[in-house]
Coordinates of C-alpha atoms in Angstrom, one line a residue:
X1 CA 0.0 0.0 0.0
X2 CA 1.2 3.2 -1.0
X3 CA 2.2 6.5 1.7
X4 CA -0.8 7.8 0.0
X5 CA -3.1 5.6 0.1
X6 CA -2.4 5.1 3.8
X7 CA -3.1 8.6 4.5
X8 CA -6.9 8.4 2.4
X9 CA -8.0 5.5 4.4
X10 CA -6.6 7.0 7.8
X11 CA -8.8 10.3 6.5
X12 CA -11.5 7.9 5.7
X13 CA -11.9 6.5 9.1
X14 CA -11.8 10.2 11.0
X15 CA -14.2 11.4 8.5
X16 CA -16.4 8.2 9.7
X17 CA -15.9 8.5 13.7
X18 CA -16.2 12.0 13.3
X19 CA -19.6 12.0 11.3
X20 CA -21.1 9.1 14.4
X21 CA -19.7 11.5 16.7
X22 CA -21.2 14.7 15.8
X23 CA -24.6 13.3 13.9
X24 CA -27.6 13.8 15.6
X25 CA -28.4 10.7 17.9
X26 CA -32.2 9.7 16.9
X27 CA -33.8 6.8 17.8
X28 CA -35.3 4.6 14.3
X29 CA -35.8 1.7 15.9
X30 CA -39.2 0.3 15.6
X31 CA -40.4 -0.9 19.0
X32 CA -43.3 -3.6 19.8
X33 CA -45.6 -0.6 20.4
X34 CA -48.0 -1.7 18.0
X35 CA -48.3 -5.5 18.9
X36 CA -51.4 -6.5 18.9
X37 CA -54.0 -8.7 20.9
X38 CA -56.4 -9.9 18.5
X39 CA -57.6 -13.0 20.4
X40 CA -58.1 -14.4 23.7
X41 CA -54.9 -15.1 25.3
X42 CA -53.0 -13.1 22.8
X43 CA -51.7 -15.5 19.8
X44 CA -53.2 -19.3 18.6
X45 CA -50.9 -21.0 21.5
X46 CA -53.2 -18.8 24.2
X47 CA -49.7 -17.8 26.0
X48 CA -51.2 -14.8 27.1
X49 CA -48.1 -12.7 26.7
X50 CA -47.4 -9.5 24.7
X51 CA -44.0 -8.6 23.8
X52 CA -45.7 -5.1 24.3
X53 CA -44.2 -2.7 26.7
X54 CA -46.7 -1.6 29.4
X55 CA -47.2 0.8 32.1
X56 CA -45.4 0.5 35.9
X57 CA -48.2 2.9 37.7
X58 CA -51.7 2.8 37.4
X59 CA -51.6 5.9 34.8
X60 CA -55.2 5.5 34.0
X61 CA -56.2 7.0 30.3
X62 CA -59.5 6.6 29.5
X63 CA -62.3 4.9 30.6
X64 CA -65.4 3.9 28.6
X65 CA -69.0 3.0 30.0
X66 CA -71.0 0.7 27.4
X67 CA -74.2 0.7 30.6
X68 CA -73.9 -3.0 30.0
X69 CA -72.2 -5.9 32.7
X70 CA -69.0 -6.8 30.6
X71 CA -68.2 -10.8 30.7
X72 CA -66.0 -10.8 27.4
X73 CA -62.4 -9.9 27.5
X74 CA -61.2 -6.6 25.4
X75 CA -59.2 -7.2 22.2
X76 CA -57.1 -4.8 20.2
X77 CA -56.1 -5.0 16.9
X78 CA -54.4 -2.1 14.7
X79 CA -55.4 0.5 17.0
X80 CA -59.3 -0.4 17.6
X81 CA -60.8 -2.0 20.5
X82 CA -63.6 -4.5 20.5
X83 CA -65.5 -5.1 23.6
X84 CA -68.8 -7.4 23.7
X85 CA -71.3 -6.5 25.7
X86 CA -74.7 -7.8 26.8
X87 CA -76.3 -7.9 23.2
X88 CA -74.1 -4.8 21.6
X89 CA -69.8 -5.2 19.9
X90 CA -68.4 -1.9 20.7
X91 CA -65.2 -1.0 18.9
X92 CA -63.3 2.1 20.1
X93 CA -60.4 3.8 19.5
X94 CA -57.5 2.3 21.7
X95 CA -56.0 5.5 21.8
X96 CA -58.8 8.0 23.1
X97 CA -61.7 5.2 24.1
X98 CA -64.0 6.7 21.6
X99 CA -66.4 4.8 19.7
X100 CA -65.5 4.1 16.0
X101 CA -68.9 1.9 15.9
X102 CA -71.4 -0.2 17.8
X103 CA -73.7 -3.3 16.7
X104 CA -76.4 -5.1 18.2
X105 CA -75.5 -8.5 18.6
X106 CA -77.2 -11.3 20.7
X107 CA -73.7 -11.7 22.6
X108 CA -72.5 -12.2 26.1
X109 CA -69.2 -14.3 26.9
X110 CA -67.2 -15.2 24.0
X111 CA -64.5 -12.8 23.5
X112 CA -63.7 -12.1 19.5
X113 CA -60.7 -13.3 16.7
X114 CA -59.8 -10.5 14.4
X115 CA -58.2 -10.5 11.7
X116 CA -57.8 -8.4 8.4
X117 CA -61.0 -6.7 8.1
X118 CA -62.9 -9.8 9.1
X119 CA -64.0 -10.0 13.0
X120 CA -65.5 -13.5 14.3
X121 CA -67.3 -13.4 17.5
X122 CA -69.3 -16.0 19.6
X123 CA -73.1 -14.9 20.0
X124 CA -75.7 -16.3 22.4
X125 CA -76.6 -19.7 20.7
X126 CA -74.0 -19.5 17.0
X127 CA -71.4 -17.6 15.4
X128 CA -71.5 -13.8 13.7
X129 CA -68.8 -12.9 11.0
X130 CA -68.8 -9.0 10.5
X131 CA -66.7 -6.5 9.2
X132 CA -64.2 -4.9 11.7
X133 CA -63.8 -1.6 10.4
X134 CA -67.8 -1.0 10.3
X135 CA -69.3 -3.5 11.8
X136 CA -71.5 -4.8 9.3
X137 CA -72.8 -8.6 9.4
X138 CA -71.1 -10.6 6.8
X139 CA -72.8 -14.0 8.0
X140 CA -74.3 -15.3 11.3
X141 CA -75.0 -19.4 12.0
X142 CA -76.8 -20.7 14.5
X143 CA -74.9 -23.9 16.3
X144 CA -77.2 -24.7 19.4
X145 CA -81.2 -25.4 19.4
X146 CA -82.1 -23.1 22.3
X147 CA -83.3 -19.4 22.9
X148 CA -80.9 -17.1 24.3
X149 CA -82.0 -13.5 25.6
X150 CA -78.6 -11.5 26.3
X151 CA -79.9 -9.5 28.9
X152 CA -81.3 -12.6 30.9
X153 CA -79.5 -12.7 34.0
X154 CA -79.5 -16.5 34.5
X155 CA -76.2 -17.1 32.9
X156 CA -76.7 -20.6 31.7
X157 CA -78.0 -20.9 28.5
X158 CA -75.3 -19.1 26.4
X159 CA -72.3 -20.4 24.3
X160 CA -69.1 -19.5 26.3
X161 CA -66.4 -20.4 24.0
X162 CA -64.5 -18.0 22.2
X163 CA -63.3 -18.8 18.2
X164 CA -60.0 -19.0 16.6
X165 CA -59.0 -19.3 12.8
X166 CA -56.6 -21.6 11.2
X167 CA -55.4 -23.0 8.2
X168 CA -58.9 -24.2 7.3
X169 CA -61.6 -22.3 8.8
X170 CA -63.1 -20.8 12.1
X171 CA -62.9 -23.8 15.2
X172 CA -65.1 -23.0 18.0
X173 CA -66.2 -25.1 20.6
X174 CA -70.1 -25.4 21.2
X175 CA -71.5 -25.8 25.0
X176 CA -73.3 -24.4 27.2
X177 CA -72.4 -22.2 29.8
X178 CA -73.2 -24.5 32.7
X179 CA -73.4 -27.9 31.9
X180 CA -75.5 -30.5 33.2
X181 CA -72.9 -31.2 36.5
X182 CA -74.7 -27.7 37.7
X183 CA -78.0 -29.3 37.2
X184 CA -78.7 -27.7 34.0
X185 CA -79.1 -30.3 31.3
X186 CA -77.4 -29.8 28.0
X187 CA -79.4 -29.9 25.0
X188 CA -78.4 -33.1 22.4
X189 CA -75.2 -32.5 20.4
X190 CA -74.1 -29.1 21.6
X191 CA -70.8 -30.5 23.0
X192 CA -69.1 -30.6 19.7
X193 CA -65.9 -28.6 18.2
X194 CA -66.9 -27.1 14.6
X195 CA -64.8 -25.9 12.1
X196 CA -66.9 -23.3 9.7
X197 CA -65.3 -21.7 6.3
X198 CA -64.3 -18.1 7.1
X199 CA -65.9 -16.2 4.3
X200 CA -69.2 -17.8 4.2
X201 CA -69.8 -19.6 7.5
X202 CA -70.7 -23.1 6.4
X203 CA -70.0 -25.8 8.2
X204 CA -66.7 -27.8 7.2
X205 CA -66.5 -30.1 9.8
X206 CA -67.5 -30.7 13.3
X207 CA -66.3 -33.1 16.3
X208 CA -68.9 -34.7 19.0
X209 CA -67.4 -34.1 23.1
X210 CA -69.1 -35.7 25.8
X211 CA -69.1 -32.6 27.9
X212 CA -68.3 -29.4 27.7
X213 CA -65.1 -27.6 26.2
X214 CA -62.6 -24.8 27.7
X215 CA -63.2 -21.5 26.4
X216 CA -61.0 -21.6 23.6
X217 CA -58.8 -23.9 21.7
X218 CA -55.5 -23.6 21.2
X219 CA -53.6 -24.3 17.5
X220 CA -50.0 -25.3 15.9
X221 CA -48.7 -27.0 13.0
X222 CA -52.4 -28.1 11.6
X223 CA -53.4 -29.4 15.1
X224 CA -56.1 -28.1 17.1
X225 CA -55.9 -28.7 20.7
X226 CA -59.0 -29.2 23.3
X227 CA -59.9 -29.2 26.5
X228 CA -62.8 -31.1 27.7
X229 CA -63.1 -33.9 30.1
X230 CA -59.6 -35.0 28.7
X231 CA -57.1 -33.2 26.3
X232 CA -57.9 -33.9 22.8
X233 CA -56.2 -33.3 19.9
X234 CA -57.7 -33.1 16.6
X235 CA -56.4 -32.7 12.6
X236 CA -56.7 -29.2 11.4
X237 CA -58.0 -30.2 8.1
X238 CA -60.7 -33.0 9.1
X239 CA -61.8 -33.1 12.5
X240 CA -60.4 -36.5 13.3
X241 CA -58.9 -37.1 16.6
X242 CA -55.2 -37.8 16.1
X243 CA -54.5 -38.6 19.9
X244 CA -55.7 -37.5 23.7
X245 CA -54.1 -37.5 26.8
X246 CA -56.6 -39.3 29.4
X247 CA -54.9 -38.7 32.9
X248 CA -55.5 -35.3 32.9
X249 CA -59.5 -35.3 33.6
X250 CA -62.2 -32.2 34.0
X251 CA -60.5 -29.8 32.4
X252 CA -63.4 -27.9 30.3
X253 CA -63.1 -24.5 32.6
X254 CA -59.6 -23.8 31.5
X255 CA -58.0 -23.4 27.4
X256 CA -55.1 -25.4 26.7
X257 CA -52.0 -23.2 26.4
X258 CA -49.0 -24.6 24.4
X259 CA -45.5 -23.3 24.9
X260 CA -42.1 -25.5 23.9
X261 CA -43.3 -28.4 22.3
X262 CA -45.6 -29.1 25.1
X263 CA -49.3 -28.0 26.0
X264 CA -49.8 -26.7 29.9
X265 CA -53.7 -27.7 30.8
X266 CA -55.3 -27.9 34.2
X267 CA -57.5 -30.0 35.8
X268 CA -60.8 -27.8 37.2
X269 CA -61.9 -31.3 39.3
X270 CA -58.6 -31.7 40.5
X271 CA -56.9 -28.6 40.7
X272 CA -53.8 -29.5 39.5
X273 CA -51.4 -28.4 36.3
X274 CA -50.4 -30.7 33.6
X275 CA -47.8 -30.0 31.0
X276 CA -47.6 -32.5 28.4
X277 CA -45.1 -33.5 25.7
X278 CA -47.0 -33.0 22.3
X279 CA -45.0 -35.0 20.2
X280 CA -43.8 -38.0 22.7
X281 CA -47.6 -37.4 23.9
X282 CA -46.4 -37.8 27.6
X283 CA -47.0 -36.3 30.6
X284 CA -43.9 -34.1 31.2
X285 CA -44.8 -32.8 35.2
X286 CA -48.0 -32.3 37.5
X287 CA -48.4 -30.4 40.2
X288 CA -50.9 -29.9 42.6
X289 CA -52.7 -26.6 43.8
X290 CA -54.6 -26.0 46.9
X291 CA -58.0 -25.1 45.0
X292 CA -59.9 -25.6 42.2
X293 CA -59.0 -23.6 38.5
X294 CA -61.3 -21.7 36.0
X295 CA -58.9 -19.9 34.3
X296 CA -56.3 -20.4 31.7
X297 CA -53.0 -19.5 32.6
X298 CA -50.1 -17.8 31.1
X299 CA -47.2 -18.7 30.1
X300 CA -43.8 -16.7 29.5
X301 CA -40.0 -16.6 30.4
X302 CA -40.0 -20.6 31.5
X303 CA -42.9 -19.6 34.0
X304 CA -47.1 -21.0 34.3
X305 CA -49.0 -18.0 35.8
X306 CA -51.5 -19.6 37.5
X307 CA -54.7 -18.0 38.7
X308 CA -56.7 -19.8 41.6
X309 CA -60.6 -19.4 42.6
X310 CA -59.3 -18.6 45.8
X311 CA -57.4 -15.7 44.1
X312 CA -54.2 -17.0 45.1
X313 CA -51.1 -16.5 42.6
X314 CA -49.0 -19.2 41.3
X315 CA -45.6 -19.2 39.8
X316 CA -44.4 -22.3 38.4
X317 CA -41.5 -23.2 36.7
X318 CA -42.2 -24.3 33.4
X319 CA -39.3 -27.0 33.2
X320 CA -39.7 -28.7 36.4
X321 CA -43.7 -28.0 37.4
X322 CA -41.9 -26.8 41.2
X323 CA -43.4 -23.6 43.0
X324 CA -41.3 -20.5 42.3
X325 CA -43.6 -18.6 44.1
X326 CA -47.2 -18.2 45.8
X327 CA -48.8 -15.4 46.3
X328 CA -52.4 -14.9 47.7
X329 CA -54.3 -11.2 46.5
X330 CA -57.7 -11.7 48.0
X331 CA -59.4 -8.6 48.3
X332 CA -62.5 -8.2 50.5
X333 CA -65.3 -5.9 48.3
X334 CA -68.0 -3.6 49.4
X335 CA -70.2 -6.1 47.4
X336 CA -71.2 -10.0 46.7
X337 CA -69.3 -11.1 43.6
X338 CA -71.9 -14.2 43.6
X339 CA -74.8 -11.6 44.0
X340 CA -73.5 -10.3 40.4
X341 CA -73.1 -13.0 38.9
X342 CA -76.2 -14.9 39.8
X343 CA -75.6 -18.6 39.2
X344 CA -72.9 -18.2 36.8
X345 CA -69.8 -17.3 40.0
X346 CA -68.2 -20.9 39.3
X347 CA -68.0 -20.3 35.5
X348 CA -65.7 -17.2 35.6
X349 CA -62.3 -15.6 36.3
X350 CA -60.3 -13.5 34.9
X351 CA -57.1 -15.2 32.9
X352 CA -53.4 -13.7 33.4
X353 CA -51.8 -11.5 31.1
X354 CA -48.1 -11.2 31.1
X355 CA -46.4 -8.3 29.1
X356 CA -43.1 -6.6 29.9
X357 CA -41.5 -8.6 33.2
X358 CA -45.4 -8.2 34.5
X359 CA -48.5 -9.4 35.6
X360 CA -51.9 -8.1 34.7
X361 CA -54.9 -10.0 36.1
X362 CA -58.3 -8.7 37.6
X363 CA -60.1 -10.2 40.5
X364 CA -64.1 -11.3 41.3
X365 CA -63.4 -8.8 44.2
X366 CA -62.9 -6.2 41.6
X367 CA -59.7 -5.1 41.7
X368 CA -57.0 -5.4 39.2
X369 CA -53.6 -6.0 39.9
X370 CA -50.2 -5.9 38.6
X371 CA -47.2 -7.9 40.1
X372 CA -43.7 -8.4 39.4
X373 CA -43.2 -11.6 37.3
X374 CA -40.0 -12.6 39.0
X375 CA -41.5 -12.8 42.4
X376 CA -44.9 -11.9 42.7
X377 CA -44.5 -8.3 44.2
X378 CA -47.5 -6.1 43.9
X379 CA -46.8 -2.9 41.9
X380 CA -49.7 -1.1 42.0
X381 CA -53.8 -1.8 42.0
X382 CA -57.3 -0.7 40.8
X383 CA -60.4 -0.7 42.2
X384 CA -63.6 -1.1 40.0
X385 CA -67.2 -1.4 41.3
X386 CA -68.3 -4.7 39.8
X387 CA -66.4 -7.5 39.2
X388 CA -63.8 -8.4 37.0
X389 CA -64.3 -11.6 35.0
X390 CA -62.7 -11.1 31.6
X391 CA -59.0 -11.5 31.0
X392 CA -56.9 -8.0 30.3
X393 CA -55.3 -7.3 26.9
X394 CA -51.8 -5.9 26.5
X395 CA -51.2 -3.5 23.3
X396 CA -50.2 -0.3 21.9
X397 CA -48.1 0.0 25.3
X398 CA -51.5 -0.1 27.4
X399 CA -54.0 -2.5 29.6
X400 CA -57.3 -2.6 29.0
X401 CA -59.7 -4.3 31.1
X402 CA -63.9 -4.5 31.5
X403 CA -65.5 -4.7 34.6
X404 CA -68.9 -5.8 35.7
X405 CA -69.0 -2.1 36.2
X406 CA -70.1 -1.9 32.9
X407 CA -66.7 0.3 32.1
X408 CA -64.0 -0.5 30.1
X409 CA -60.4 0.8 31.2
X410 CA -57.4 1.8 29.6
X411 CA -54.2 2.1 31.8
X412 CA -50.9 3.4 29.6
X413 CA -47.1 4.0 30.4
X414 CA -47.0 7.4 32.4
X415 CA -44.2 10.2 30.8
X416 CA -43.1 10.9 34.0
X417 CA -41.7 7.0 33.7
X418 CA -40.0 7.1 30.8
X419 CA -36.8 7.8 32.3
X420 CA -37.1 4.7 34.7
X421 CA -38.6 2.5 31.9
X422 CA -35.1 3.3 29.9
X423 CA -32.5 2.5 33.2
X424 CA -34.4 -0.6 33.3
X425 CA -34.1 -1.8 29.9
X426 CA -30.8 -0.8 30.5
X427 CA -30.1 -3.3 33.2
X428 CA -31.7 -6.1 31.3
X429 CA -29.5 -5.2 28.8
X430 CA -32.5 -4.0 25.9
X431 CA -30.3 -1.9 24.1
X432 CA -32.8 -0.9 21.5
X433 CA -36.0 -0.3 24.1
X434 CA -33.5 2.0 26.6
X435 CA -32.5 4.0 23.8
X436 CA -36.2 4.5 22.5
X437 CA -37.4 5.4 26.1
X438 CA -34.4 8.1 27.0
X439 CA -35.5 9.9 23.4
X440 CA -39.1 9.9 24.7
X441 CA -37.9 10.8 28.1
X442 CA -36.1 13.4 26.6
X443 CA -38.7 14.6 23.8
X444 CA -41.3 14.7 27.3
X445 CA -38.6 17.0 29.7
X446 CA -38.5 19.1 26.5
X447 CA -41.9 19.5 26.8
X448 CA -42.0 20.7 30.0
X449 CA -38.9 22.5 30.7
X450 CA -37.5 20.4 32.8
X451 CA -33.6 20.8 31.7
X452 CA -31.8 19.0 34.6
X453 CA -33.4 15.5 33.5
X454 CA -32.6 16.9 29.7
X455 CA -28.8 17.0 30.3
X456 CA -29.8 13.2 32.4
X457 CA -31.2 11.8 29.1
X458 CA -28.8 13.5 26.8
X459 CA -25.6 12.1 29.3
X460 CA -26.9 8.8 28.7
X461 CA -27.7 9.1 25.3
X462 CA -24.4 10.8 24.3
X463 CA -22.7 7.7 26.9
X464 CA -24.2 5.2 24.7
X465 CA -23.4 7.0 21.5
X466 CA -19.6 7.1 22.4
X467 CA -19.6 3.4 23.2
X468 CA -20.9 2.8 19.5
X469 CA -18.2 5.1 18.3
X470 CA -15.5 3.0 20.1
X471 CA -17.1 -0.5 18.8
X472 CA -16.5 1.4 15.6
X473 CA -13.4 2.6 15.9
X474 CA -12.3 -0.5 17.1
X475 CA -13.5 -2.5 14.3
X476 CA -11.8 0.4 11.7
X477 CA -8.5 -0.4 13.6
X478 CA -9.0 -4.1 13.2
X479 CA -9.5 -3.5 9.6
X480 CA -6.8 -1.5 9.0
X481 CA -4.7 -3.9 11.3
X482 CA -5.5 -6.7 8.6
X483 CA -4.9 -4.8 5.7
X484 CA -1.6 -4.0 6.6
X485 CA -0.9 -7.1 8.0
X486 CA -2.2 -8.4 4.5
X487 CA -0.1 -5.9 2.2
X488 CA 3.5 -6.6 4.4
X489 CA 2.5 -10.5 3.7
X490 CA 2.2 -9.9 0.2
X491 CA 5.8 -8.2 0.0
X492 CA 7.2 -10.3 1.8
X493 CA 6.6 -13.0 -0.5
X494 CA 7.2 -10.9 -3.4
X495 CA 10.8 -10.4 -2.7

């Protein structure tokens, strides 16, 4: 290498270091802001986690009455809400809780499965496909012979399950609310599993159950997964039953949650948690609770979230099935959760939500709660004045959650935060996410004038810029470290 051309590239890297030095330090990364929860439980696996961020304080947004007792759980999907209510689908605008529309629909329970501009809902005694960015019925198909009235307060005589779509169609499960164990007999052949064509709503396929079926089933790889009086596994594309795991009995209060090659499920009789191998088809661990089970868990970080009737908090470890931690949130209420909910108390509770090192579940007491994932620590709680029965929703970095109340709230990630949302991205070592919350820390001091935590965010977003310029300049001296070694080879061998 020419004197030269040695002193162009030595330019060439100080015109580089110098240009990351002294260019504005802006943050283009593209966060999981906008993840959405367009099902119950999140995703086809019912996991119930978001990769969402979400808020540390109960920074409460926006809350929206709909005048109606709220059984369904909130989804959210490209920035709209849906909420069912007692015979109305509201959809709202996640950001400001205004409605975009609202449509009468003889529904209750089932919480909905968006997707595209196609929304799938479970009414009163069928099915409804309608559009999601209006609201208008596309089709609606009636599964079970018996009347339902959505504003009836005996809570039995509804369809419960919520739908999901696959490969092939919409599967839903078909029961009753209460089955005949609660001394309400269940009309012949409701207990089935149907799979109906997405566009038009006929029927494809459909799968006889001898009782009644968790909420909602759970799908991967062209298998459809069941809970009912044993786990049940069925082809995506026929119906058939491809296998079942029998041990594991009275498990049609809870969804089957897969995770790892293995489906968690729980046993409402027994009270205990199964995790099961889906390809060896054997059990992996059990482990037994002190009460009974009616809602699904969650599942996230090698930990089962599980919720008790008792409202006691479970941690397991998702390798081993031991007790990381226990936590019991029972929180006495100025009114009679069973008074409420008339029959129906046994046949509800909210499900777990887990979204950025968090917990998000709501209680029959009617308070909702947010712990620490790692060891069960309460952050912060709400108070509602009904209970709470559906399962949260984590998305667009905020919680929303509907009360008996009749309201549905929307908690968000406070400003004031920002800074301590960054320091501890920082410490779990979330490059990306630290950097995105100092800008917005920064943007929000800007905003208010606040320049000591300014010059706090830009020290730590200058720190972190340097440190990129050294991995650079390293790297350049590397380079350059190889080339010459390269070029003094090359004479070497040329003399």
């Amino acid at each position: 290498m020419k004197r030269s051309q040695h002193k162009n590239f030595a330019l060439a890297m100080l015109l580089t270091v110098g240009m990351l030095l002294f260019t504005p330090y802006t943050c283009n990364t593209v966060s999981d802001k906008h993840a959405n929860w367009s099902m119950f439980m999140h995703d086809l696996q019912n996991t119930g986690y978001s990769p969402s961020a979400a808020p540390d304080t109960p920074h409460l947004l926006w809350i929206f009455d709909t005048e109606q007792r709220l059984f369904g759980s909130p989804i959210v999907y490209n920035g709209t809400l849906y909420q069912v209510g007692r015979g109305s689908l509201f959809a709202l605008d996640a950001e400001t809780g205004g409605t975009i529309w609202s449509s009468e629909l003889p529904v209750i329970g089932s919480t909905p499965f968006v997707t595209g501009e196609s929304l799938y809902v479970g009414t009163c005694n069928g099915i409804a496909a309608l559009n999601s960015k209006t609201g208008k019925p596309i089709w609606q198909v009636q599964l079970a012979d018996f009347e339902c009235d959505p504003w009836n307060d005996d809570l039995s005589n509804f369809i419960a399950s919520s739908p999901i779509m696959t490969n092939t169609g919409v599967i839903m499960c078909t029961h009753r609310n209460i089955s005949a164990s609660y001394g309400y007999p269940n009309p012949e052949g409701i207990n089935r599993v149907v799979c109906l064509d997405s566009e038009t709503g006929t029927l494809l396929w459909q799968h006889p159950l001898d009782d009644r079926a968790g909420y909602s089933p759970a799908f991967i790889e062209g298998r459809v997964f069941i809970n009912s009086t044993q786990l049940r596994v069925l082809d995506d594309e026929t119906g058939q039953q491809l296998w079942s795991y029998t041990d594991a009995k009275g498990l049609y209060d809870t969804s089957p949650v897969i995770d790892h090659n293995a489906v968690v499920t729980i046993s409402t009789d027994e009270g205990s948690v199964y995790q099961v191998d889906i390809t060896a088809q054997e059990l992996l661990w059990k482990c037994d609770l002190d009460s009974h089970v009616i809602s699904t868990p969650a599942v996230h970080s090698n930990r089962v979230i599980v919720v008790t009737i008792e409202e006691t908090i479970y941690a397991l470890d998702e390798n081993t099935g031991s007790v990381l931690w226990k936590r019991e949130v029972h929180v006495e209420s100025n009114f009679s959760a069973h008074d409420v909910l008339k029959n129906a108390t046994a046949s509800f509770n909210s499900s777990p939500a887990i979204a950025d090192n968090k917990i998000y579940v709501g209680l029959r007491s009617g308070t909702f709660l947010c712990l620490e994932l790692d060891t069960g620590e309460i952050l912060w709680q709400y108070e509602t004045k009904g209970s709470i029965i559906a399962s949260p929703a984590v998305a667009d970095e905020k919680v929303f959650m509907a009360s008996t109340d009749g309201k549905v709230y929307c908690f968000g990630i406070d400003p004031e935060t920002y800074f301590q949302k960054a320091e501890q991205y920082d410490k779990q070592g979330n490059t990306e996410k630290a950097r995105e919350f100092y800008m917005r820390a920064k943007d929000y001091y800007e905003s208010q004038g606040n320049s000591e935590m300014i010059k706090k965010c830009e020290k730590k977003l200058n720190s972190r810029r340097y440190l990129w310029v050294a991995v650079v300049l390293v790297g350049c001296m590397i380079i350059c470290a190889m080339v010459v070694y390269w070029k003094m080879h090359k004479s070497n061998k040329s003399r």
